[in-house]
Coordinates of C-alpha atoms and ligand atoms in Angstrom, one line a residue:
M14 CA 0.0 0.0 0.0
S15 CA 1.5 3.3 -0.9
V16 CA 1.8 6.2 1.6
T17 CA 2.3 9.8 0.4
L18 CA 2.8 13.0 2.3
Q19 CA -0.9 13.7 1.7
S20 CA -2.2 10.3 2.9
A21 CA 0.2 10.4 5.8
A22 CA -1.0 13.8 6.9
T23 CA -4.7 12.7 6.6
L24 CA -4.1 9.6 8.7
L25 CA -2.3 11.6 11.3
Y26 CA -4.9 14.3 11.4
E27 CA -7.7 11.7 11.8
H28 CA -5.9 10.3 14.9
H29 CA -5.4 13.8 16.3
L30 CA -1.7 13.6 16.0
L31 CA -0.9 16.2 13.3
R32 CA 0.1 19.6 14.5
E33 CA 1.1 21.1 11.2
I34 CA 3.3 20.5 8.1
I35 CA 6.5 22.6 7.8
A36 CA 8.3 22.9 4.5
G37 CA 10.8 25.7 4.5
D38 CA 8.8 28.9 5.0
L39 CA 5.5 27.2 4.4
W40 CA 3.5 26.2 7.5
T41 CA 0.3 24.5 6.5
M42 CA -2.4 22.0 7.3
N43 CA -3.0 21.3 3.6
P44 CA -0.4 18.7 2.4
A45 CA -1.3 19.5 -1.2
D46 CA 0.5 22.8 -0.8
V47 CA 3.8 20.9 -0.5
D48 CA 5.7 20.0 -3.7
G49 CA 5.7 16.2 -4.4
S50 CA 3.1 15.5 -1.7
D51 CA 1.4 12.9 -3.9
V52 CA 4.6 10.9 -4.6
P53 CA 4.6 7.6 -2.6
F54 CA 7.4 7.2 -0.1
A55 CA 9.9 4.5 -1.2
A56 CA 10.8 3.5 2.3
V57 CA 10.2 4.2 6.0
T58 CA 12.9 4.2 8.7
Y59 CA 13.6 5.5 12.2
S60 CA 17.4 5.7 11.6
T61 CA 19.2 8.4 9.5
K62 CA 21.8 5.7 8.8
E63 CA 19.2 3.8 6.7
I64 CA 17.9 6.7 4.6
V65 CA 17.5 5.8 0.9
P66 CA 16.1 8.1 -1.8
G67 CA 12.4 8.7 -1.1
S68 CA 12.5 7.8 2.6
L69 CA 10.1 8.9 5.3
L70 CA 12.1 9.2 8.5
F71 CA 10.6 9.0 12.0
C72 CA 12.6 11.0 14.6
K73 CA 11.6 9.3 17.8
G74 CA 13.0 8.6 21.3
R75 CA 16.3 10.2 22.0
F76 CA 16.8 11.4 18.4
K77 CA 19.2 14.3 18.0
P78 CA 18.7 16.8 15.1
E79 CA 22.4 16.6 14.2
Y80 CA 21.8 13.0 13.1
L81 CA 20.2 14.6 10.0
D82 CA 23.6 15.7 8.8
G83 CA 23.8 14.4 5.2
A84 CA 20.2 13.2 5.1
D85 CA 19.2 15.5 2.2
G86 CA 22.1 14.1 0.1
N87 CA 20.9 10.6 0.8
G88 CA 17.4 11.4 -0.5
L89 CA 15.3 12.1 2.5
A90 CA 11.8 12.8 1.3
A91 CA 10.1 13.9 4.5
Y92 CA 10.3 13.4 8.2
V93 CA 7.9 13.0 11.2
A94 CA 9.0 14.6 14.4
T95 CA 7.6 16.5 17.4
S96 CA 9.5 19.6 16.5
D97 CA 10.7 21.5 13.4
M98 CA 13.9 20.1 12.0
G99 CA 14.0 22.8 9.3
A100 CA 17.4 24.0 10.4
Y101 CA 18.9 20.6 9.6
T102 CA 17.1 19.4 6.5
K103 CA 15.3 20.8 3.5
A104 CA 12.8 17.9 3.5
P105 CA 9.2 18.7 4.6
G106 CA 8.3 17.8 8.2
L107 CA 5.1 16.3 9.5
I108 CA 5.1 17.8 13.0
V109 CA 3.2 15.6 15.4
E110 CA 2.0 15.2 19.0
D111 CA 3.7 11.9 19.4
A112 CA 6.3 10.5 17.0
S113 CA 6.2 6.9 18.2
K114 CA 2.4 6.7 17.8
A115 CA 2.7 8.3 14.4
M116 CA 5.4 5.8 13.4
A117 CA 3.1 2.9 14.4
L118 CA 0.1 4.3 12.4
L119 CA 2.1 5.1 9.3
S120 CA 4.2 1.9 9.4
A121 CA 1.0 -0.2 9.5
A122 CA -0.3 1.8 6.5
F123 CA 3.0 1.6 4.6
Y124 CA 3.1 -2.2 5.0
G125 CA -0.6 -2.6 4.0
Y126 CA -2.0 -3.6 7.4
P127 CA -0.5 -7.1 7.4
Q128 CA -2.1 -7.9 10.8
D129 CA -5.5 -8.1 9.0
E130 CA -4.1 -11.1 7.0
M131 CA -3.3 -13.2 10.1
T132 CA -4.7 -14.2 13.4
V133 CA -2.5 -12.3 15.9
I134 CA -2.0 -13.3 19.5
G135 CA -0.2 -11.1 22.0
I136 CA 1.2 -12.3 25.3
T137 CA 2.2 -10.2 28.3
G138 CA 3.0 -10.9 31.9
T139 CA 6.0 -10.5 34.2
K140 CA 7.1 -14.1 33.8
G141 CA 6.5 -16.8 31.2
K142 CA 5.9 -14.6 28.1
T143 CA 8.6 -16.3 26.0
T144 CA 7.8 -19.8 27.1
T145 CA 4.1 -19.4 26.6
S146 CA 4.8 -17.8 23.2
Y147 CA 6.8 -20.8 22.1
F148 CA 4.2 -23.2 23.4
T149 CA 1.4 -21.3 21.6
H150 CA 3.4 -21.1 18.4
A151 CA 4.2 -24.8 18.5
M152 CA 0.5 -25.7 18.8
L153 CA -0.6 -23.2 16.1
S154 CA 2.2 -24.6 13.8
A155 CA 0.8 -28.1 14.4
A156 CA -2.7 -26.9 13.6
S157 CA -1.7 -25.0 10.4
G158 CA 1.0 -27.2 8.8
G159 CA 3.7 -24.8 9.9
K160 CA 2.0 -21.5 9.1
A161 CA 2.7 -19.7 12.3
A162 CA 5.1 -16.7 12.9
L163 CA 6.6 -15.7 16.2
F164 CA 8.1 -12.5 17.6
S165 CA 9.8 -13.3 20.9
S166 CA 12.6 -12.0 23.1
V167 CA 14.8 -14.9 22.0
D168 CA 14.0 -15.3 18.3
N169 CA 11.8 -14.0 15.6
C170 CA 10.4 -16.3 12.9
V171 CA 8.4 -15.0 9.8
D172 CA 8.3 -18.2 7.7
G173 CA 7.3 -20.9 10.2
H174 CA 10.7 -22.5 10.4
T175 CA 13.7 -20.0 10.3
F176 CA 14.5 -18.5 13.7
V177 CA 16.6 -15.3 13.9
E178 CA 17.9 -13.9 17.2
S179 CA 15.9 -10.9 18.3
D180 CA 16.9 -7.7 19.9
L181 CA 13.9 -6.5 21.9
T182 CA 11.0 -8.4 23.5
T183 CA 8.6 -6.5 21.3
P184 CA 10.1 -4.9 18.2
E185 CA 9.8 -1.3 17.3
S186 CA 6.4 -0.8 15.6
L187 CA 8.0 -0.2 12.2
D188 CA 10.0 -3.4 12.4
A189 CA 7.0 -5.3 13.7
F190 CA 4.8 -4.3 10.8
R191 CA 7.6 -4.9 8.3
M192 CA 8.1 -8.4 9.7
M193 CA 4.3 -9.0 9.7
R194 CA 4.2 -8.1 6.0
E195 CA 7.0 -10.7 5.4
A196 CA 5.1 -13.2 7.5
A197 CA 1.8 -12.6 5.6
D198 CA 3.5 -12.8 2.3
N199 CA 5.1 -16.1 3.4
G200 CA 1.6 -17.4 3.9
M201 CA 1.6 -17.4 7.7
Q202 CA -1.9 -17.7 9.1
Y203 CA -0.9 -17.0 12.7
L204 CA 1.4 -14.7 14.6
V205 CA 2.3 -15.1 18.2
M206 CA 4.1 -12.1 19.8
E207 CA 5.4 -11.2 23.2
V208 CA 4.2 -7.8 24.3
S209 CA 6.3 -6.1 27.0
S210 CA 5.1 -3.3 29.2
Q211 CA 7.7 -1.1 27.4
A212 CA 5.9 -1.8 24.1
Y213 CA 2.9 0.1 25.4
K214 CA 5.0 2.7 27.2
V215 CA 6.7 3.7 24.0
S216 CA 3.8 2.9 21.6
R217 CA 5.4 0.0 19.8
V218 CA 2.0 -1.7 19.4
F219 CA -0.1 1.4 19.1
G220 CA -3.2 0.7 17.0
L221 CA -2.6 -3.0 16.9
Q222 CA -5.7 -5.1 17.8
F223 CA -5.1 -8.7 18.9
D224 CA -7.4 -11.5 18.1
A225 CA -6.5 -12.9 21.6
A226 CA -4.2 -11.8 24.3
G227 CA -2.7 -13.6 27.3
F228 CA -2.1 -11.7 30.6
L229 CA -0.1 -14.3 32.5
N230 CA 0.9 -12.8 35.8
I231 CA 2.3 -9.6 37.3
S232 CA 4.9 -8.8 40.0
P233 CA 7.2 -5.9 40.5
D234 CA 9.9 -5.6 37.8
H235 CA 11.3 -3.2 35.2
I236 CA 11.3 -0.2 37.5
S237 CA 14.1 2.2 36.4
P238 CA 14.5 5.6 34.7
I239 CA 14.5 4.0 31.3
E240 CA 11.6 1.7 31.9
H241 CA 8.8 2.5 34.5
P242 CA 8.9 5.0 37.3
T243 CA 6.6 2.9 39.5
F244 CA 5.0 -0.5 39.7
E245 CA 1.6 1.3 39.1
D246 CA 3.0 2.5 35.7
Y247 CA 4.4 -0.9 34.9
L248 CA 1.0 -2.6 35.5
Y249 CA -0.9 0.2 33.8
C250 CA 1.1 -0.2 30.7
K251 CA 0.6 -4.0 30.7
R252 CA -3.1 -3.6 31.2
Q253 CA -3.4 -1.7 27.9
I254 CA -3.3 -5.1 26.2
V255 CA -6.9 -5.7 27.5
R256 CA -8.2 -2.7 25.7
N257 CA -6.6 -3.9 22.5
T258 CA -7.8 -7.5 22.2
N259 CA -10.9 -9.3 21.1
A260 CA -10.5 -12.0 23.8
L261 CA -8.5 -12.2 27.0
V262 CA -6.8 -15.2 28.6
L263 CA -6.0 -14.4 32.2
G264 CA -4.0 -16.2 34.9
E265 CA -6.4 -17.4 37.6
D266 CA -3.8 -16.5 40.3
C267 CA -2.7 -13.2 38.7
E268 CA -2.2 -10.4 41.2
H269 CA -4.7 -7.5 40.6
R270 CA -6.9 -9.9 38.7
N271 CA -10.0 -7.8 39.7
L272 CA -8.6 -4.7 38.1
I273 CA -7.7 -6.6 34.9
E274 CA -11.2 -8.1 34.8
D275 CA -12.6 -4.5 35.4
D276 CA -10.7 -3.5 32.2
A277 CA -12.1 -6.4 30.3
A278 CA -15.7 -5.7 31.5
L279 CA -15.4 -2.0 30.6
D280 CA -14.4 -2.9 27.0
G281 CA -16.7 -5.9 26.7
V282 CA -13.8 -8.3 26.2
P283 CA -14.6 -12.0 27.0
V284 CA -12.2 -13.6 29.6
T285 CA -11.1 -17.2 30.0
T286 CA -8.8 -18.1 32.8
F287 CA -6.0 -20.7 33.2
A288 CA -4.3 -22.3 36.2
E289 CA -1.9 -25.0 37.2
G290 CA -2.5 -27.2 40.2
H291 CA -6.0 -26.2 41.1
A292 CA -9.3 -26.7 39.3
D293 CA -11.0 -23.2 39.4
A294 CA -10.1 -22.0 36.0
S295 CA -11.4 -22.4 32.4
V296 CA -8.2 -24.3 31.5
V297 CA -6.4 -26.3 34.1
A298 CA -3.2 -28.3 34.2
M299 CA -3.1 -30.8 37.1
P300 CA -0.2 -33.1 38.0
V301 CA -1.3 -36.7 37.5
D302 CA 1.1 -38.0 40.3
E303 CA 3.7 -36.8 42.8
S304 CA 6.5 -36.7 40.3
H305 CA 5.0 -33.7 38.5
R306 CA 6.3 -35.0 35.2
R307 CA 2.9 -35.4 33.6
F308 CA -0.1 -33.2 33.8
A309 CA -3.7 -33.7 32.8
V310 CA -5.1 -30.7 30.9
T311 CA -8.8 -29.9 31.2
A312 CA -10.5 -27.2 29.2
F313 CA -14.0 -26.0 30.0
G314 CA -14.7 -29.1 32.1
Q315 CA -13.5 -31.5 29.4
H316 CA -10.3 -33.6 29.6
V317 CA -8.2 -32.5 26.6
G318 CA -5.3 -34.9 27.2
D319 CA -2.2 -35.5 29.3
V320 CA 1.0 -33.6 28.6
S321 CA 4.6 -34.3 29.6
L322 CA 6.7 -31.2 28.8
A323 CA 10.2 -31.4 27.5
I324 CA 11.1 -28.5 29.9
D325 CA 10.7 -29.0 33.6
G326 CA 9.0 -26.9 36.3
D327 CA 5.4 -26.6 37.5
F328 CA 5.4 -23.0 36.3
N329 CA 5.8 -24.3 32.7
Y330 CA 2.6 -26.3 33.1
A331 CA 0.9 -23.0 34.0
N332 CA 2.4 -21.6 30.8
A333 CA 1.2 -24.6 28.9
A334 CA -2.3 -24.1 30.3
A335 CA -2.2 -20.5 29.1
A336 CA -1.1 -21.7 25.6
V337 CA -4.0 -24.1 25.5
A338 CA -6.4 -21.4 26.5
L339 CA -5.0 -19.0 23.9
V340 CA -5.4 -21.5 21.1
A341 CA -9.0 -22.1 22.2
A342 CA -9.6 -18.4 22.4
V343 CA -8.9 -18.1 18.6
G344 CA -11.4 -20.8 17.9
L345 CA -9.3 -23.9 17.6
T346 CA -10.1 -27.3 19.2
V347 CA -7.0 -28.7 20.9
D348 CA -6.2 -32.1 19.5
D349 CA -3.5 -34.8 20.1
S350 CA -1.1 -33.4 17.4
M351 CA -1.2 -30.0 19.1
L352 CA -0.6 -31.5 22.5
E353 CA 2.3 -33.5 21.1
A354 CA 3.8 -30.3 19.7
L355 CA 3.4 -28.6 23.0
G356 CA 5.2 -31.4 24.8
S357 CA 8.2 -31.3 22.6
V358 CA 9.0 -27.6 22.9
R359 CA 12.5 -26.8 24.2
I360 CA 13.7 -23.2 24.6
S361 CA 17.5 -22.8 24.6
G362 CA 18.7 -21.5 27.9
R363 CA 15.5 -22.1 29.8
M364 CA 15.4 -25.0 32.4
E365 CA 18.3 -26.8 30.8
E366 CA 19.5 -29.6 33.1
F367 CA 23.0 -31.0 33.0
H368 CA 24.0 -34.1 35.1
D369 CA 27.6 -34.5 35.9
P370 CA 28.6 -38.0 34.9
S371 CA 31.4 -38.1 37.5
S372 CA 29.9 -36.6 40.6
N373 CA 26.6 -36.1 42.4
T374 CA 26.1 -32.7 40.8
L375 CA 23.3 -31.2 38.8
A376 CA 23.6 -27.8 37.0
I377 CA 20.6 -25.9 35.7
V378 CA 20.9 -23.1 33.2
D379 CA 17.9 -20.9 33.3
Y380 CA 16.7 -17.4 32.5
A381 CA 15.3 -16.6 35.9
H382 CA 16.2 -13.0 36.8
N383 CA 13.7 -11.5 39.2
Y384 CA 12.0 -12.5 42.4
A385 CA 9.1 -14.5 40.9
S386 CA 11.3 -16.6 38.6
V387 CA 14.0 -17.2 41.2
K388 CA 11.4 -18.4 43.7
A389 CA 9.7 -20.6 41.0
L390 CA 13.1 -22.1 40.2
L391 CA 13.9 -22.9 43.8
D392 CA 10.4 -24.3 44.3
F393 CA 11.1 -26.6 41.4
V394 CA 14.5 -27.8 42.9
E395 CA 12.7 -28.5 46.2
Q396 CA 9.8 -30.3 44.6
R397 CA 11.8 -32.4 42.2
F398 CA 15.1 -33.0 44.1
G399 CA 14.1 -32.4 47.8
D400 CA 14.5 -36.0 48.7
R401 CA 18.2 -35.8 47.6
H402 CA 18.9 -33.1 50.2
P403 CA 20.2 -30.5 47.7
V404 CA 22.9 -28.0 48.5
V405 CA 22.3 -25.1 46.1
T406 CA 24.9 -22.6 44.7
L407 CA 23.3 -19.7 42.8
V408 CA 25.4 -18.0 40.2
T409 CA 23.7 -14.7 39.2
G410 CA 24.1 -11.0 38.5
S411 CA 21.6 -8.4 37.6
A412 CA 21.4 -6.1 34.6
G413 CA 23.0 -2.6 34.8
N414 CA 21.1 0.6 34.2
K415 CA 17.7 -0.9 34.5
A416 CA 15.3 -3.0 36.7
Y417 CA 17.0 -1.8 39.9
D418 CA 14.4 -3.5 42.1
R419 CA 15.6 -6.9 40.9
R420 CA 18.9 -6.7 42.6
A421 CA 17.6 -7.0 46.2
E422 CA 14.7 -9.1 45.2
I423 CA 16.8 -11.9 43.7
V424 CA 18.8 -12.0 46.9
E425 CA 15.6 -12.0 49.0
A426 CA 14.1 -14.8 47.0
A427 CA 17.2 -17.0 47.3
Q428 CA 19.2 -16.2 50.4
D429 CA 17.4 -18.5 52.9
R430 CA 17.1 -21.4 50.4
I431 CA 20.7 -21.7 49.1
A432 CA 24.1 -22.5 50.6
R433 CA 26.2 -20.3 48.4
L434 CA 25.7 -17.2 46.3
I435 CA 28.2 -16.1 43.6
L436 CA 27.5 -12.7 42.2
T437 CA 28.8 -12.1 38.7
H438 CA 28.7 -10.3 35.4
E439 CA 25.4 -9.5 33.7
D440 CA 24.5 -7.2 30.8
T441 CA 25.1 -3.5 31.4
D442 CA 25.2 -0.2 29.6
T443 CA 27.2 2.5 31.5
E444 CA 26.7 1.3 35.0
S445 CA 29.6 -0.6 36.7
I446 CA 28.7 -4.3 37.1
L447 CA 30.9 -4.4 40.2
D448 CA 28.7 -1.8 41.7
V449 CA 25.6 -3.8 40.8
C450 CA 27.2 -6.9 42.5
K451 CA 28.1 -4.9 45.6
T452 CA 24.5 -3.7 45.9
M453 CA 23.3 -7.2 45.7
L454 CA 25.9 -8.3 48.3
A455 CA 24.9 -5.5 50.6
S456 CA 21.3 -6.8 50.6
V457 CA 22.3 -10.2 51.9
T458 CA 21.0 -10.4 55.5
N459 CA 21.4 -14.2 56.1
E460 CA 24.7 -14.4 58.0
D461 CA 25.1 -18.1 57.3
L462 CA 25.1 -17.6 53.5
D463 CA 28.5 -17.9 51.8
A464 CA 28.1 -14.9 49.5
R465 CA 30.9 -13.5 47.3
I466 CA 31.6 -11.6 44.1
I467 CA 33.5 -13.2 41.2
L468 CA 33.1 -10.7 38.5
N469 CA 34.3 -12.8 35.5
R470 CA 31.3 -14.9 34.7
T471 CA 33.3 -17.8 33.3
E472 CA 35.4 -18.0 36.4
A473 CA 32.3 -17.6 38.6
L474 CA 30.5 -20.5 37.0
E475 CA 33.7 -22.7 36.8
T476 CA 34.3 -22.1 40.5
A477 CA 30.7 -23.0 41.4
L478 CA 30.9 -26.2 39.3
N479 CA 34.3 -27.3 40.4
D480 CA 33.6 -26.8 44.1
A481 CA 30.3 -28.7 43.7
R482 CA 32.1 -31.6 42.0
A483 CA 34.8 -31.6 44.7
A484 CA 32.2 -31.9 47.5
N485 CA 31.9 -35.5 46.5
D486 CA 29.0 -36.1 48.9
P487 CA 26.6 -38.9 48.0
E488 CA 24.1 -37.8 50.6
H489 CA 23.6 -34.3 49.2
L490 CA 22.9 -33.5 45.6
Q491 CA 25.0 -30.4 44.7
V492 CA 22.9 -28.1 42.5
V493 CA 24.4 -25.2 40.6
L494 CA 21.9 -22.8 39.2
A495 CA 23.3 -20.5 36.5
I496 CA 20.7 -17.9 35.8
G497 CA 19.9 -14.7 33.9
K498 CA 21.8 -15.4 30.7
G499 CA 20.2 -18.5 29.2
N500 CA 22.2 -19.6 26.2
E501 CA 23.3 -16.1 25.2
R502 CA 26.8 -16.1 23.6
W503 CA 27.5 -12.5 24.6
V504 CA 27.4 -10.2 27.6
K505 CA 26.5 -6.6 27.0
V506 CA 29.1 -4.1 28.1
E507 CA 28.5 -0.4 27.3
N508 CA 25.4 -1.8 25.6
R509 CA 27.6 -3.7 23.1
H510 CA 27.8 -7.4 22.7
V511 CA 31.1 -8.8 24.0
P512 CA 31.5 -12.5 23.1
Y513 CA 30.9 -15.0 26.0
E514 CA 31.2 -18.7 25.9
G515 CA 27.7 -19.2 27.3
D516 CA 26.5 -20.7 30.6
D517 CA 25.4 -24.0 29.0
R518 CA 28.7 -24.5 27.1
I519 CA 30.7 -23.8 30.3
V520 CA 28.7 -26.4 32.2
E521 CA 29.2 -28.9 29.4
R522 CA 32.9 -28.2 29.2
V523 CA 33.5 -28.5 33.0
F524 CA 31.4 -31.7 33.2
A525 CA 33.5 -33.2 30.4
E526 CA 36.8 -32.6 32.2
Ligands
UAG885 C1 13.3 2.9 26.3 C2 13.3 2.3 24.9 O1 12.3 1.8 24.4 N1 14.5 2.4 24.2 C3 14.5 1.9 22.9 C4 14.4 3.0 21.9 O2 15.4 3.9 22.2 P1 15.4 5.4 21.5 O3 14.2 5.5 20.7 O4 15.6 6.4 22.5 O5 16.6 5.1 20.6 P2 18.1 5.6 20.7 O6 18.9 4.4 20.4 O7 18.4 6.4 21.9 O8 18.2 6.6 19.4 C5 17.1 7.6 19.1 C6 16.7 7.4 17.7 O9 17.8 8.0 16.9 C7 18.0 7.2 15.8 N2 19.4 7.4 15.4 C8 20.5 7.2 16.1 C9 21.7 7.4 15.7 C10 21.9 8.0 14.4 O10 23.0 8.2 13.9 N3 20.8 8.2 13.6 C11 19.6 7.9 14.1 O11 18.6 8.2 13.4 C12 17.8 5.8 16.3 O12 17.5 4.9 15.3 C13 16.6 6.0 17.2 O13 15.4 5.9 16.5 O14 14.6 2.5 20.6 C14 15.8 1.7 20.3 C15 15.7 1.2 18.9 O15 15.2 2.1 18.0 C16 15.8 0.6 21.3 O16 17.0 -0.2 21.1 C17 15.8 1.1 22.7 O17 15.8 0.0 23.6 C18 16.7 0.0 24.7 C19 18.1 -0.5 24.2 C20 16.3 -0.9 25.8 O18 17.0 -1.5 26.5 N4 15.0 -1.1 25.9 C21 14.4 -1.9 27.0 C22 14.1 -1.1 28.2 C23 13.2 -2.5 26.5 O19 12.5 -2.0 25.6 N5 12.8 -3.7 27.1 C24 11.5 -4.3 26.8 C25 11.1 -5.3 27.8 C26 12.1 -6.5 28.0 C27 11.5 -7.5 29.0 O20 10.3 -7.6 29.3 O21 12.4 -8.3 29.5 C28 11.5 -4.9 25.4 O22 10.4 -5.0 24.8 O23 12.6 -5.4 24.9
ATP886 N1 4.8 -18.7 34.8 C1 6.0 -18.5 35.4 N2 6.0 -18.1 36.7 C2 7.2 -17.9 37.3 N3 8.4 -18.0 36.7 C3 8.4 -18.4 35.4 C4 7.2 -18.6 34.7 N4 7.5 -19.0 33.5 C5 8.9 -18.9 33.4 N5 9.4 -18.6 34.6 C6 10.8 -18.3 34.9 O1 11.2 -17.1 34.3 C7 12.3 -17.3 33.4 C8 12.0 -16.6 32.1 O2 10.9 -17.2 31.4 P1 10.4 -16.6 30.1 O3 11.5 -16.2 29.3 O4 9.3 -17.5 29.5 O5 9.6 -15.3 30.7 P2 9.6 -13.8 30.1 O6 8.3 -13.2 30.6 O7 9.7 -13.9 28.6 O8 10.8 -13.1 30.8 P3 11.6 -11.7 30.4 O9 10.6 -10.7 29.9 O10 12.1 -11.3 31.7 O11 12.6 -12.1 29.4 C9 12.3 -18.8 33.1 O12 13.6 -19.2 32.8 C10 11.8 -19.4 34.5 O13 12.9 -19.4 35.4

């Protein structure tokens, strides 16, 4: 679908976003006054580095006008910004109230509203978004012969089978609509996407209506100057998904459930619920025995089948129940092939277990990195290995420059349930990771806990593993939990990727020695 300066101005005006158009000395509300206003834009971009002749540029976020240096020479056709950039470019400007919202609206138009050609499912929550997205994607793939796309914080997939590492949990709106176009052109019938609170905060999904949405759970996280000022703001942003979906799947045990149900009632959105371990919800996963290795799934009072997931943890059965409810919410009947697909999903770096062949040691590489997930992981260790008297070493850090609340909360969730805490490197921008580790160490109140900092992550994990192996105690299973990095092969320093061997590979290497 072509977008011109005229059609862009009209769309922005209809959404109360257009302030005026500025082209040199001309200030106007009539785009036809501007030369070339009926010429379709050749491309859309939010980076001056990607301008090609005929581009429409969105100046959003922390954009600096000096980035426009050279833009005219590269063929900038027009820009969208919240202020006049006329001192830096000769291109006409669509001056708007909100550049991110404008980018979402115009990108959807530029790519021809690809969301209308697929059934789109959005998934939010503090924990389990990625896992539930993979589960839902697998079931939809099974139902459609592989015609399901996925946007997740681990990988994006626009053709049903090629997975490409992603950058953000929810892509920038322009990237999202571009990838949706590719997915639709590839014949995808479904799209499952993770929706972060940040996506609503900075309007990455503005104007996108989901066919069904999952709201899994909520607990404090992501509070920092670059994310949310308060928990209220975090929850408020997440709640926006309820206003933008045709059907809602909600965690039966979700905190603030009443408020989320109020949102749904106000907008007339039908709600189904899911739960693990108790029978009050529309979709329920119940352990069939004490091993918790197989769960019976019931939907709307009917037994759908039994599932044994390839990844452990009761919380993953809650995620599986959510996936079943989402698939049902878009009108599909869950069959055996879909349950089989659900059961075989593995997600790199999440709940990966490694048993040392030469000692009584188990290592788990997982992506837990806040209170709720660390608690869920330790609950799992207790439930599954409690009879082997586990002695737990936790190797963790916490991200720099964001989610400040996590630092104390990870310690709080773990300190009375583990024997040893090794604080180490995690992703950071400008903040010193040593300072992050020191903050975490200072929040340890359990005097019996062996807590220390080993900044080099490779050394930290090797130390934990070698000490566990050396314990050589048949009465106590040594458990090393390496969390927060999953299978990432890099650590961010100054927000740049620095190569890192990977927690899983380090475990494999040490266990092979
Ligand atoms: C707060 C936020 O949403 N920040 C994102 C946002 O930053 P920004 O718009 O300010 O971009 P910027 O990099 O400062 O640059 C400003 C603009 O100038 C442009 N530019 C820059 C240089 C240049 O020469 N020319 C130019 O045009 C850039 O393309 C950009 O559009 O847009 C950037 C891409 O355009 C993102 O990389 C960046 O995410 C940062 C890195 C980030 O860490 N975001 C986190 C908080 C985030 O979004 N997390 C959530 C939740 C994760 C979870 O649940 O676990 C997520 O969805 O991933
Ligand atoms: N339903 C759940 N409840 C509590 N913890 C969970 C749940 N699902 C997963 N976890 C834990 O959280 C970690 C991250 O899971 P997942 O990647 O699915 O969540 P996410 O919401 O995408 O996380 P993030 O946004 O922080 O990347 C897992 O490795 C596991 O430890």
